[in-house]
XYZ file of C-alpha atoms in Angstrom:
656
model
C -14.533 4.668 6.612
C -18.231 4.379 4.936
C -19.026 1.285 5.412
C -22.231 -0.873 5.658
C -22.835 -4.344 6.805
C -24.656 -6.850 5.049
C -25.807 -10.300 6.317
C -26.349 -12.742 3.327
C -24.651 -11.965 0.600
C -22.759 -8.256 -1.196
C -25.234 -5.546 -2.002
C -24.596 -4.899 -6.058
C -22.657 -2.182 -6.561
C -24.209 0.799 -8.645
C -22.545 3.149 -10.768
C -22.924 6.412 -8.558
C -22.007 9.118 -10.730
C -18.726 10.640 -12.390
C -16.900 13.549 -11.349
C -16.876 14.992 -14.389
C -19.162 13.351 -17.302
C -18.435 9.917 -18.855
C -16.395 11.515 -22.346
C -14.405 13.656 -19.747
C -13.414 11.211 -17.147
C -13.040 8.627 -20.143
C -10.685 11.052 -21.250
C -8.430 12.074 -18.317
C -8.218 8.493 -18.467
C -6.979 7.788 -21.197
C -3.898 10.606 -20.867
C -3.291 9.670 -16.971
C -2.818 5.509 -18.096
C -0.312 7.343 -20.499
C 1.993 8.116 -16.909
C 0.644 5.375 -14.696
C -1.382 2.199 -15.959
C -3.356 0.301 -14.043
C -4.134 -3.587 -14.373
C -5.785 -5.980 -12.549
C -4.768 -9.397 -10.579
C -6.103 -12.338 -11.497
C -9.478 -12.948 -8.497
C -10.425 -17.045 -8.494
C -14.116 -16.670 -9.124
C -14.549 -18.544 -6.229
C -13.030 -16.123 -3.127
C -14.359 -12.886 -2.089
C -11.566 -11.037 -2.029
C -13.091 -7.983 0.290
C -9.625 -5.879 0.754
C -9.390 -4.767 3.829
C -5.361 -5.300 4.356
C -2.420 -5.830 2.370
C 0.900 -6.605 3.346
C 4.063 -8.328 1.368
C 5.693 -11.700 3.594
C 9.379 -11.919 2.976
C 9.454 -14.245 1.117
C 7.405 -12.070 -1.636
C 3.579 -13.201 -0.998
C 0.906 -10.670 -1.008
C -1.201 -10.960 2.308
C -4.727 -9.616 1.431
C -6.662 -9.925 4.551
C -10.559 -9.441 3.628
C -13.663 -8.045 5.286
C -15.270 -11.395 5.513
C -12.624 -12.674 8.406
C -9.742 -13.896 5.667
C -5.895 -13.543 4.626
C -4.959 -14.393 1.258
C -1.195 -15.146 0.474
C -1.130 -14.465 -3.494
C 1.947 -15.816 -4.763
C 3.560 -13.623 -7.618
C 0.776 -10.993 -7.944
C 2.405 -9.717 -10.366
C 1.943 -12.629 -13.218
C -0.932 -13.337 -15.153
C -1.627 -16.757 -13.017
C -0.522 -15.745 -9.560
C -1.465 -18.578 -7.111
C -3.609 -18.403 -4.251
C -4.029 -19.818 -0.627
C -5.716 -18.782 2.181
C -3.025 -18.417 5.661
C -5.815 -17.467 8.073
C -9.976 -17.442 8.666
C -12.641 -16.935 10.545
C -10.918 -12.873 12.001
C -13.990 -10.891 12.381
C -13.458 -7.734 9.922
C -9.120 -7.470 9.776
C -9.650 -3.699 8.572
C -5.341 -3.926 7.447
C -2.758 -5.660 7.646
C 1.297 -5.242 8.650
C 3.669 -8.343 8.118
C 6.879 -8.225 10.624
C 9.911 -10.741 11.689
C 7.599 -14.143 9.956
C 4.040 -12.553 11.266
C 1.381 -10.747 9.416
C -0.276 -8.521 12.506
C -4.150 -7.486 12.220
C -6.197 -5.278 13.831
C -9.679 -6.825 13.975
C -12.868 -5.043 15.151
C -12.332 -6.103 19.363
C -8.517 -6.520 19.390
C -4.775 -6.790 17.918
C -3.806 -10.155 16.288
C -0.585 -11.655 16.441
C -1.157 -14.475 13.221
C 1.725 -17.449 13.195
C 2.730 -19.869 10.908
C 4.654 -22.158 13.515
C 5.512 -25.186 11.285
C 5.963 -23.640 8.001
C 3.260 -24.653 6.362
C 1.817 -21.275 5.341
C -0.976 -21.416 7.155
C -1.373 -19.525 9.748
C -2.400 -22.258 13.671
C -2.011 -19.468 16.046
C -3.783 -16.563 16.668
C -3.112 -14.174 19.947
C -4.229 -11.395 21.210
C -1.675 -8.554 22.011
C -4.208 -6.446 22.993
C -8.534 -6.092 23.436
C -10.891 -3.273 23.217
C -14.460 -3.810 24.087
C -17.796 -3.388 20.853
C -21.713 -2.127 21.619
C -22.051 -3.498 18.298
C -22.645 -1.111 16.108
C -22.035 -1.550 12.567
C -20.120 2.131 11.898
C -17.443 0.825 14.893
C -14.739 -0.649 12.336
C -10.799 -0.608 13.834
C -7.974 0.105 11.537
C -3.925 -0.615 11.689
C -2.025 -1.956 12.888
C 1.455 0.225 11.481
C 3.414 -1.294 12.563
C 7.088 1.502 13.829
C 10.239 1.320 13.425
C 10.901 0.256 17.335
C 8.236 -2.612 16.804
C 5.244 -0.681 18.602
C 1.858 -0.591 16.123
C -0.383 2.057 16.047
C -4.110 1.108 15.628
C -7.444 3.432 14.840
C -10.882 2.923 16.309
C -13.271 4.704 13.959
C -16.866 6.173 15.892
C -20.137 4.124 15.665
C -22.992 5.703 14.226
C -26.437 7.073 15.679
C -27.535 8.936 13.304
C -24.460 10.829 14.840
C -21.027 9.774 15.273
C -20.821 8.212 18.845
C -17.413 6.375 21.038
C -20.169 3.953 21.675
C -17.174 2.001 23.015
C -14.336 2.965 25.177
C -11.279 4.373 23.033
C -13.249 4.936 20.435
C -12.749 7.861 18.083
C -8.843 7.850 19.350
C -5.546 6.222 17.898
C -3.951 4.413 20.288
C -0.174 2.406 20.029
C 0.170 -1.215 21.156
C 3.487 -2.850 21.743
C 4.284 -5.791 20.831
C 3.735 -7.383 24.741
C -0.030 -5.589 24.728
C 0.936 -2.391 26.296
C -1.875 0.123 25.295
C -0.868 3.760 25.023
C -3.671 6.597 24.130
C -2.072 9.098 21.575
C -4.766 11.704 19.780
C -8.936 11.397 19.679
C -11.098 13.796 18.020
C -11.017 10.644 15.029
C -13.875 9.893 13.705
C -13.524 7.269 10.207
C -9.229 6.936 10.816
C -9.068 4.417 7.853
C -6.190 5.722 6.928
C -3.056 6.419 8.788
C 0.788 6.570 7.793
C 4.323 8.278 8.018
C 5.749 10.640 6.433
C 9.844 10.844 5.595
C 10.972 12.462 8.647
C 8.611 9.334 10.776
C 5.471 12.129 11.136
C 2.178 10.353 11.440
C -0.397 12.031 9.569
C -4.083 9.782 9.327
C -7.107 10.642 7.282
C -10.649 11.548 7.351
C -13.568 11.596 6.217
C -16.100 14.424 5.724
C -19.110 13.978 8.671
C -20.101 15.553 11.650
C -18.074 18.073 12.900
C -16.391 17.901 9.489
C -16.666 19.857 7.353
C -14.996 18.023 4.519
C -12.131 15.059 3.810
C -8.911 15.868 5.002
C -5.233 14.782 6.967
C -4.023 15.612 10.203
C -1.005 15.395 11.508
C -0.838 13.539 14.792
C 1.145 14.086 18.271
C 0.669 12.506 21.058
C -1.782 14.667 23.148
C -3.555 15.884 20.001
C -7.437 16.253 19.391
C -8.251 16.671 15.738
C -12.185 18.498 15.752
C -14.494 15.506 16.409
C -16.077 15.969 20.312
C -17.284 12.019 20.751
C -14.345 10.780 21.793
C -13.721 13.384 25.028
C -15.795 11.241 26.624
C -13.069 8.980 27.914
C -9.748 11.778 28.020
C -10.195 11.382 31.698
C -9.094 8.020 31.568
C -5.881 6.489 32.636
C -3.640 6.851 30.729
C -5.251 9.726 28.295
C -2.824 12.419 27.354
C -5.830 15.305 26.582
C -7.302 17.275 28.696
C -10.414 18.167 27.641
C -14.306 17.681 27.520
C -16.869 17.136 25.941
C -18.229 19.550 26.988
C -15.579 22.398 26.708
C -16.278 22.053 22.832
C -18.911 23.972 21.290
C -20.308 25.178 17.938
C -22.309 28.004 17.911
C -19.081 30.961 17.438
C -18.883 30.613 13.775
C -15.592 29.457 13.872
C -13.549 27.420 11.764
C -11.749 24.585 12.887
C -8.251 26.417 12.248
C -9.330 29.685 13.698
C -10.667 27.296 16.653
C -7.740 25.992 17.776
C -6.224 29.434 17.928
C -7.740 29.461 21.224
C -7.350 25.700 22.069
C -4.025 24.299 21.882
C -4.663 20.402 22.250
C -6.806 21.105 18.705
C -5.076 20.394 15.868
C -5.782 21.358 12.324
C -5.436 19.240 9.797
C -2.846 20.467 7.257
C -4.742 19.455 4.263
C -8.530 19.893 2.999
C -9.601 17.892 0.663
C -12.722 19.373 -0.888
C -15.511 17.457 -0.956
C -16.540 15.614 -4.747
C -13.651 17.933 -6.704
C -10.929 15.746 -5.173
C -13.196 12.794 -3.538
C -16.104 11.876 -1.054
C -14.454 9.099 0.854
C -10.908 9.497 1.365
C -9.170 6.092 2.741
C -5.505 4.554 2.992
C -1.790 6.690 3.228
C 1.098 5.763 1.035
C 4.136 7.957 0.863
C 5.862 7.502 -2.687
C 9.270 6.469 -0.595
C 11.822 6.035 -4.279
C 12.916 7.301 -7.301
C 10.238 4.629 -9.654
C 7.270 6.589 -9.697
C 8.611 9.916 -11.214
C 9.615 13.380 -9.966
C 7.646 12.671 -7.074
C 9.728 11.399 -4.195
C 8.427 11.915 -0.177
C 4.731 12.710 -1.327
C 2.117 10.752 -0.032
C -0.714 9.393 -2.387
C -4.052 8.994 -0.715
C -7.041 7.114 -2.100
C -10.969 7.268 -1.974
C -13.422 5.080 -1.599
C -16.608 6.739 -2.909
C -14.432 8.573 -6.235
C -12.682 5.187 -6.961
C -9.067 7.276 -7.122
C -6.013 8.559 -5.596
C -4.597 11.682 -4.843
C -0.982 13.512 -4.386
C -0.526 15.698 -1.984
C 3.187 17.896 -1.456
C 3.583 19.190 2.515
C 5.664 21.710 3.914
C 6.440 22.990 7.264
C 5.696 27.098 7.659
C 6.000 27.946 11.327
C 6.708 24.294 12.606
C 3.468 23.177 11.276
C 2.689 21.023 8.308
C 0.883 22.571 5.366
C 0.093 21.345 2.232
C -1.248 21.274 -1.517
C -3.072 18.578 -3.199
C -3.903 17.450 -6.655
C -5.802 14.779 -8.687
C -4.050 11.696 -9.503
C -5.127 8.935 -10.750
C -8.958 7.995 -11.571
C -10.212 5.056 -12.669
C -9.829 2.149 -10.794
C -12.618 -0.703 -11.022
C -13.851 -0.534 -7.620
C -13.512 1.808 -3.711
C -10.209 2.235 -2.970
C -9.624 1.201 0.908
C -6.130 -0.028 0.445
C -2.586 1.131 -1.394
C 1.179 -0.903 -0.602
C 3.614 -0.996 -1.984
C 5.844 -4.574 -4.076
C 9.067 -5.476 -2.366
C 11.206 -3.884 -5.518
C 9.235 -0.380 -4.665
C 8.315 -0.745 -8.563
C 4.388 -1.350 -8.095
C 1.720 -0.132 -6.164
C -1.184 -2.889 -5.552
C -4.690 -1.158 -4.589
C -7.048 -3.156 -2.553
C -11.336 -2.528 -3.163
C -13.650 -3.260 -1.426
C -17.186 -1.578 -2.424
C -19.616 -3.085 0.127
C -22.652 -1.308 1.463
C -21.630 1.415 -0.353
C -21.291 2.478 -3.594
C -17.986 4.015 -5.940
C -17.689 5.490 -9.387
C -16.047 2.204 -10.147
C -18.618 -0.759 -10.713
C -17.022 -3.958 -9.212
C -17.673 -5.183 -5.733
C -14.328 -5.712 -4.854
C -11.264 -6.025 -6.758
C -6.651 -6.002 -6.124
C -4.937 -3.696 -9.127
C -1.555 -2.843 -9.775
C -0.993 1.180 -10.519
C 2.914 1.347 -12.776
C 4.577 3.954 -13.998
C 5.051 3.777 -17.535
C 8.261 6.018 -17.560
C 6.739 9.406 -19.707
C 6.799 12.165 -17.734
C 3.624 13.859 -17.288
C 3.770 17.426 -17.722
C 1.887 18.418 -14.183
C 2.594 20.940 -10.764
C 4.991 18.683 -8.894
C 4.239 20.997 -5.738
C 3.565 24.332 -4.519
C 4.850 26.393 -1.880
C 3.514 29.262 0.245
C 5.121 32.660 0.030
C 4.524 35.657 2.239
C 2.438 37.156 -0.628
C 1.179 34.539 -2.962
C 3.039 31.145 -3.790
C 6.192 29.233 -5.738
C 4.512 26.816 -8.021
C 7.289 23.766 -10.083
C 6.384 22.134 -12.893
C 7.790 18.823 -13.739
C 8.347 20.120 -17.088
C 9.721 23.870 -18.712
C 7.106 25.940 -18.991
C 6.195 27.862 -22.089
C 7.919 31.492 -21.345
C 4.633 32.841 -22.927
C 2.008 31.373 -21.911
C 2.950 30.675 -18.196
C 3.749 34.939 -18.000
C 0.630 35.902 -18.309
C -1.869 36.302 -15.688
C -4.791 35.226 -17.349
C -3.748 31.842 -17.667
C -3.673 31.556 -14.327
C -7.575 32.170 -11.682
C -6.559 31.417 -7.680
C -9.776 31.596 -5.090
C -10.140 30.755 -1.547
C -12.193 30.085 0.801
C -12.553 27.991 3.866
C -14.696 25.467 5.971
C -17.164 25.380 9.277
C -16.317 23.349 12.360
C -20.055 22.352 13.279
C -21.336 19.441 14.459
C -23.584 19.105 11.179
C -22.604 17.051 9.049
C -19.825 18.768 6.054
C -20.270 22.167 5.406
C -20.344 24.210 2.410
C -17.629 26.235 0.905
C -17.613 29.308 3.240
C -16.635 33.149 2.476
C -15.365 32.144 -0.942
C -13.646 34.750 -2.788
C -11.732 35.195 -5.535
C -8.090 36.173 -5.427
C -5.852 39.116 -8.124
C -3.179 38.181 -9.548
C -0.797 41.506 -9.353
C 2.249 39.839 -11.013
C 3.590 36.629 -12.305
C 7.261 35.902 -12.777
C 8.863 32.677 -14.211
C 12.648 31.578 -13.518
C 14.971 31.118 -15.504
C 14.818 27.299 -15.815
C 11.399 27.514 -15.818
C 10.775 24.759 -14.180
C 8.977 27.875 -11.300
C 6.456 29.795 -11.136
C 6.460 32.822 -8.827
C 2.755 34.180 -8.457
C 1.849 37.047 -5.803
C -1.941 37.762 -4.948
C -3.693 40.671 -3.946
C -4.333 39.101 -0.025
C -3.296 35.899 1.406
C -4.930 34.971 4.538
C -3.743 32.476 7.037
C -6.445 29.031 7.671
C -8.045 28.870 4.143
C -8.186 26.974 1.291
C -6.534 27.775 -2.057
C -7.637 26.802 -5.135
C -4.337 27.802 -7.584
C -5.228 26.745 -11.413
C -3.016 27.803 -14.050
C -5.379 26.188 -17.086
C -3.442 28.204 -19.675
C -0.243 27.891 -18.757
C 1.490 25.306 -21.199
C 5.528 23.167 -21.313
C 7.856 23.460 -23.870
C 6.247 21.632 -26.191
C 2.889 23.262 -26.880
C 1.047 20.751 -24.554
C -1.605 21.895 -21.495
C -1.263 20.427 -17.500
C -2.539 16.700 -17.328
C -4.512 18.321 -14.192
C -4.672 21.674 -13.916
C -5.725 22.126 -10.462
C -3.939 22.445 -6.820
C -5.749 22.752 -3.149
C -3.163 25.013 -0.752
C -3.953 24.356 2.670
C -2.928 27.940 4.354
C -2.345 27.616 8.319
C 0.657 29.822 8.942
C 1.463 32.147 5.239
C 5.509 32.573 5.931
C 6.889 35.462 7.973
C 3.405 36.291 9.426
C 2.506 36.149 12.779
C -0.248 33.861 13.987
C -2.883 35.708 14.405
C -2.647 38.690 13.328
C -4.338 38.168 9.846
C -7.930 40.063 9.501
C -9.878 36.513 8.310
C -10.315 35.917 11.994
C -14.469 37.261 11.068
C -16.392 35.154 12.457
C -19.651 37.333 11.650
C -18.551 36.536 8.107
C -18.695 32.438 8.282
C -21.367 32.416 9.893
C -23.605 34.241 8.133
C -21.872 32.787 4.751
C -24.127 29.770 5.567
C -27.575 31.723 5.341
C -28.358 30.525 2.572
C -26.977 27.061 2.356
C -30.226 25.243 4.166
C -32.738 27.560 2.961
C -32.027 27.687 -0.788
C -34.164 30.890 -1.751
C -35.610 29.310 -5.336
C -38.842 29.135 -7.281
C -39.027 26.275 -7.771
C -38.588 25.221 -4.030
C -41.566 25.659 -3.150
C -42.140 25.375 1.083
C -45.226 26.798 2.084
C -48.594 26.039 0.713
C -50.252 27.871 -2.196
C -53.662 29.570 -0.664
C -54.770 28.632 -3.758
C -54.785 24.989 -2.927
C -58.418 25.971 -0.022
C -58.862 21.863 0.071
C -54.343 21.262 0.464
C -52.771 18.655 -2.231
C -54.698 16.528 -4.089
C -51.701 13.601 -3.353
C -48.422 13.874 -0.726
C -45.330 11.591 -1.791
C -42.798 11.235 0.971
C -39.480 9.687 -0.265
C -35.954 8.707 1.335
C -32.891 7.144 0.748
C -32.019 3.767 1.184
C -28.352 1.571 1.210
C -27.136 1.439 -2.067
C -27.714 5.067 -3.187
C -31.315 4.775 -4.148
C -34.318 6.584 -3.563
C -36.335 3.913 -1.932
C -39.494 3.986 -4.637
C -38.046 3.712 -8.187
C -41.560 5.335 -9.436
C -44.437 7.898 -8.981
C -47.565 8.295 -10.432
C -49.073 11.435 -10.315
C -51.957 13.303 -12.400
C -51.067 16.064 -14.767
C -51.639 19.693 -13.287
C -52.272 17.270 -9.652
C -51.587 19.857 -6.331
C -48.050 17.895 -4.646
C -47.201 17.544 -1.159
C -43.407 15.764 -1.080
C -42.354 15.551 2.043
C -38.072 13.816 1.919
C -36.798 12.673 4.572
C -33.158 11.843 5.677
C -31.701 8.147 7.504
C -29.220 8.186 5.536
C -25.684 9.112 7.117
C -24.446 11.567 3.567
C -26.393 14.792 1.758
C -28.744 14.385 -0.853
C -31.545 15.974 -2.286
C -34.357 16.290 -4.704
C -34.459 17.768 -8.343
C -37.238 17.187 -10.449
C -36.466 17.310 -14.347
C -37.758 17.559 -17.719
C -37.658 14.765 -19.261
C -34.365 12.937 -20.135
C -32.589 15.365 -18.744
C -31.946 14.143 -15.674
C -27.324 13.229 -16.591
C -27.347 17.424 -18.044
C -28.320 18.512 -14.634
C -26.091 16.017 -12.988
C -23.131 17.240 -14.942
C -24.051 21.618 -14.597
C -24.227 20.184 -10.626
C -20.536 19.082 -11.057
C -19.693 21.975 -12.704
C -21.062 24.876 -10.073
C -17.192 23.079 -8.432
C -17.086 25.608 -5.052
C -19.999 26.797 -4.804
C -22.162 23.585 -5.153
C -22.868 22.866 -1.515
C -24.071 26.859 -1.400
C -26.805 26.669 -3.687
C -27.936 22.794 -3.098
C -26.394 21.367 -6.222
C -29.211 22.572 -8.079
C -27.999 24.533 -11.373
C -29.790 27.461 -12.686
C -31.014 25.277 -16.181
C -34.642 25.405 -17.629
C -35.175 21.906 -17.583
C -35.165 22.121 -13.606
C -38.974 21.870 -12.321
C -38.750 21.900 -8.572
C -36.332 20.850 -5.681
C -35.477 20.075 -2.428
C -32.366 21.631 -0.149
C -30.040 19.374 0.533
C -30.694 17.966 3.995
C -28.666 16.187 5.959
C -29.075 12.512 8.316
C -31.876 13.207 10.377
C -33.091 16.133 7.797
C -35.955 16.633 6.227
C -37.398 18.915 3.378
C -41.142 19.336 2.138
C -42.074 21.345 -0.890
C -45.894 22.212 -2.721
C -45.548 21.843 -6.388
C -48.536 20.980 -9.456
C -47.473 18.604 -11.098
C -46.837 19.212 -14.960
C -49.891 19.500 -17.407
C -47.956 17.624 -20.093
C -48.329 13.347 -19.237
C -45.036 11.739 -19.354
C -42.239 9.991 -17.080
C -40.395 12.764 -15.569
C -37.247 11.950 -14.404
C -36.143 12.435 -10.381
C -33.115 12.820 -8.770
C -30.424 13.549 -6.153
C -27.875 16.285 -7.890
C -25.252 16.113 -5.040
C -22.278 15.085 -7.106
C -21.445 10.812 -7.061
C -25.269 10.590 -6.608
C -26.620 11.024 -9.621
C -26.407 7.584 -12.026
C -27.886 5.315 -9.363
C -29.901 7.789 -7.554
C -32.615 8.684 -9.388
C -36.394 7.159 -9.956
C -39.507 8.448 -12.860
C -42.056 10.778 -11.818
C -44.754 9.251 -14.058
C -47.385 12.073 -15.042
C -50.756 10.554 -16.451
């Protein structure tokens, strides 16, 4: 998860920009609220409830662990006046909570802990270490869990440290491990970067959610089995240790082949490709908890997953199926508008409320609050949605929650399908690669008007498909609540694995050339020959924590020659775009509107309001540009147009 520590106070949470324009965001939230309502759990003013974990005890009280090291018990959490009582304190950033047989369990930074209330006074009086692991004192070495399995064993995941890249500085970091109640540890799988969320589906299979970063092209969810390697090689430094189910070594993994992760998995049996990709900025930026809809109280979505996002303060929905024995599936938007960054979700005992625990310390979120606890409830009003998308040998079957209008649903022009993929490399994230638009050759509406079969001109395994029936209406003439789904095609039904022509790796490497070095007349990277005396002024700019630039104002003379050096010591992607006065919000929105092409264009739209810009740079990178300051005095804006950054990551270029 994307957190940073602070020493004496909570970092001010800044609104880092919306995934769509302010008005559009408000409109979609209003539409979503008609079906799924959000309400706050009142928190006393003197309690800093930076939620790390949620679990109900056996008496209807909600346990909440916090990043400050406390566990609170909330009596009557669904009411207007819940009662808070401290159950435990002095813990080291517990980022998970579970309850079984009268006892709470939590994963602290360095141990799995059992907390017992022996005298039944509502406070833990015994803190017992079940199993501990080493730490290197790196701020990024988070620990998550536990997830308690039916037999009582517990699953814990250990985050990589961060040293300008993900690093396994302590034993078993980057791994998922299983721990028995009596303290016996078994490593399960390796290759994780920031595994904040994990859970089981209706069949009991384990899945975990991952964040974009080095070796991770975009957010994703992966089915975990013993012996799996899921992509980040740092944890492989412990693969030779006793009990490791993985034989791969760090030196076995290279990223010079131009492969996608799916393609690499065809030649390395231990590697597991994701079951679902969450396209970065389009479906969130920082995946968190996973929750199974295990009942009929949340509409027609039983046995589907909900996946939280910390950065975009929203929840996504996932449907999965097995094809050729491997999971794959589709993610949809579900609910936006939470008040802070989502980290944890927990069902109420009656399975009619989802409690959503939030924190924004260190990494800002679209939700403006520093922390929060909210309730998500189904209103009973059925949304018109794509319920599922299933893969076919020649296209897709889309199932809707309501009957469709035959006229709009049978018209091919009301659909669009594109496919793309991500590179598997050590760089931070990946651009959308090999994006192609598919032709829809036929559309067939089922007799019951609940399903549509789309036949497309080509289907490629290892690709993510954007399926968009934007023009389809239901029988009442209403449009879809959300009109886009992203399907991850690990296997094409009826096709022998490896027979697809998409294994042309050369086009992957070729397609990235324009991403790191964006060619533009507004990005001049060599000092003009006419500047015989060099620049008049050199400006050095870089990001700082809280999604800000280190300088909020820069003053230059009108028409002067400027050299700008943009350095990135952060662990996220950033750019600098200088725009005309008053144009920052428009340009930020146009950058978002680039959609799947955004990262390939460095999130710089082709607009006359853009004056100068850098490329999009990753952690540890820099870019240098040269430009002449505007001749007209005024207050120009420089802004990072990477989606979600623009509202806070901006400054004023004062031209005198």
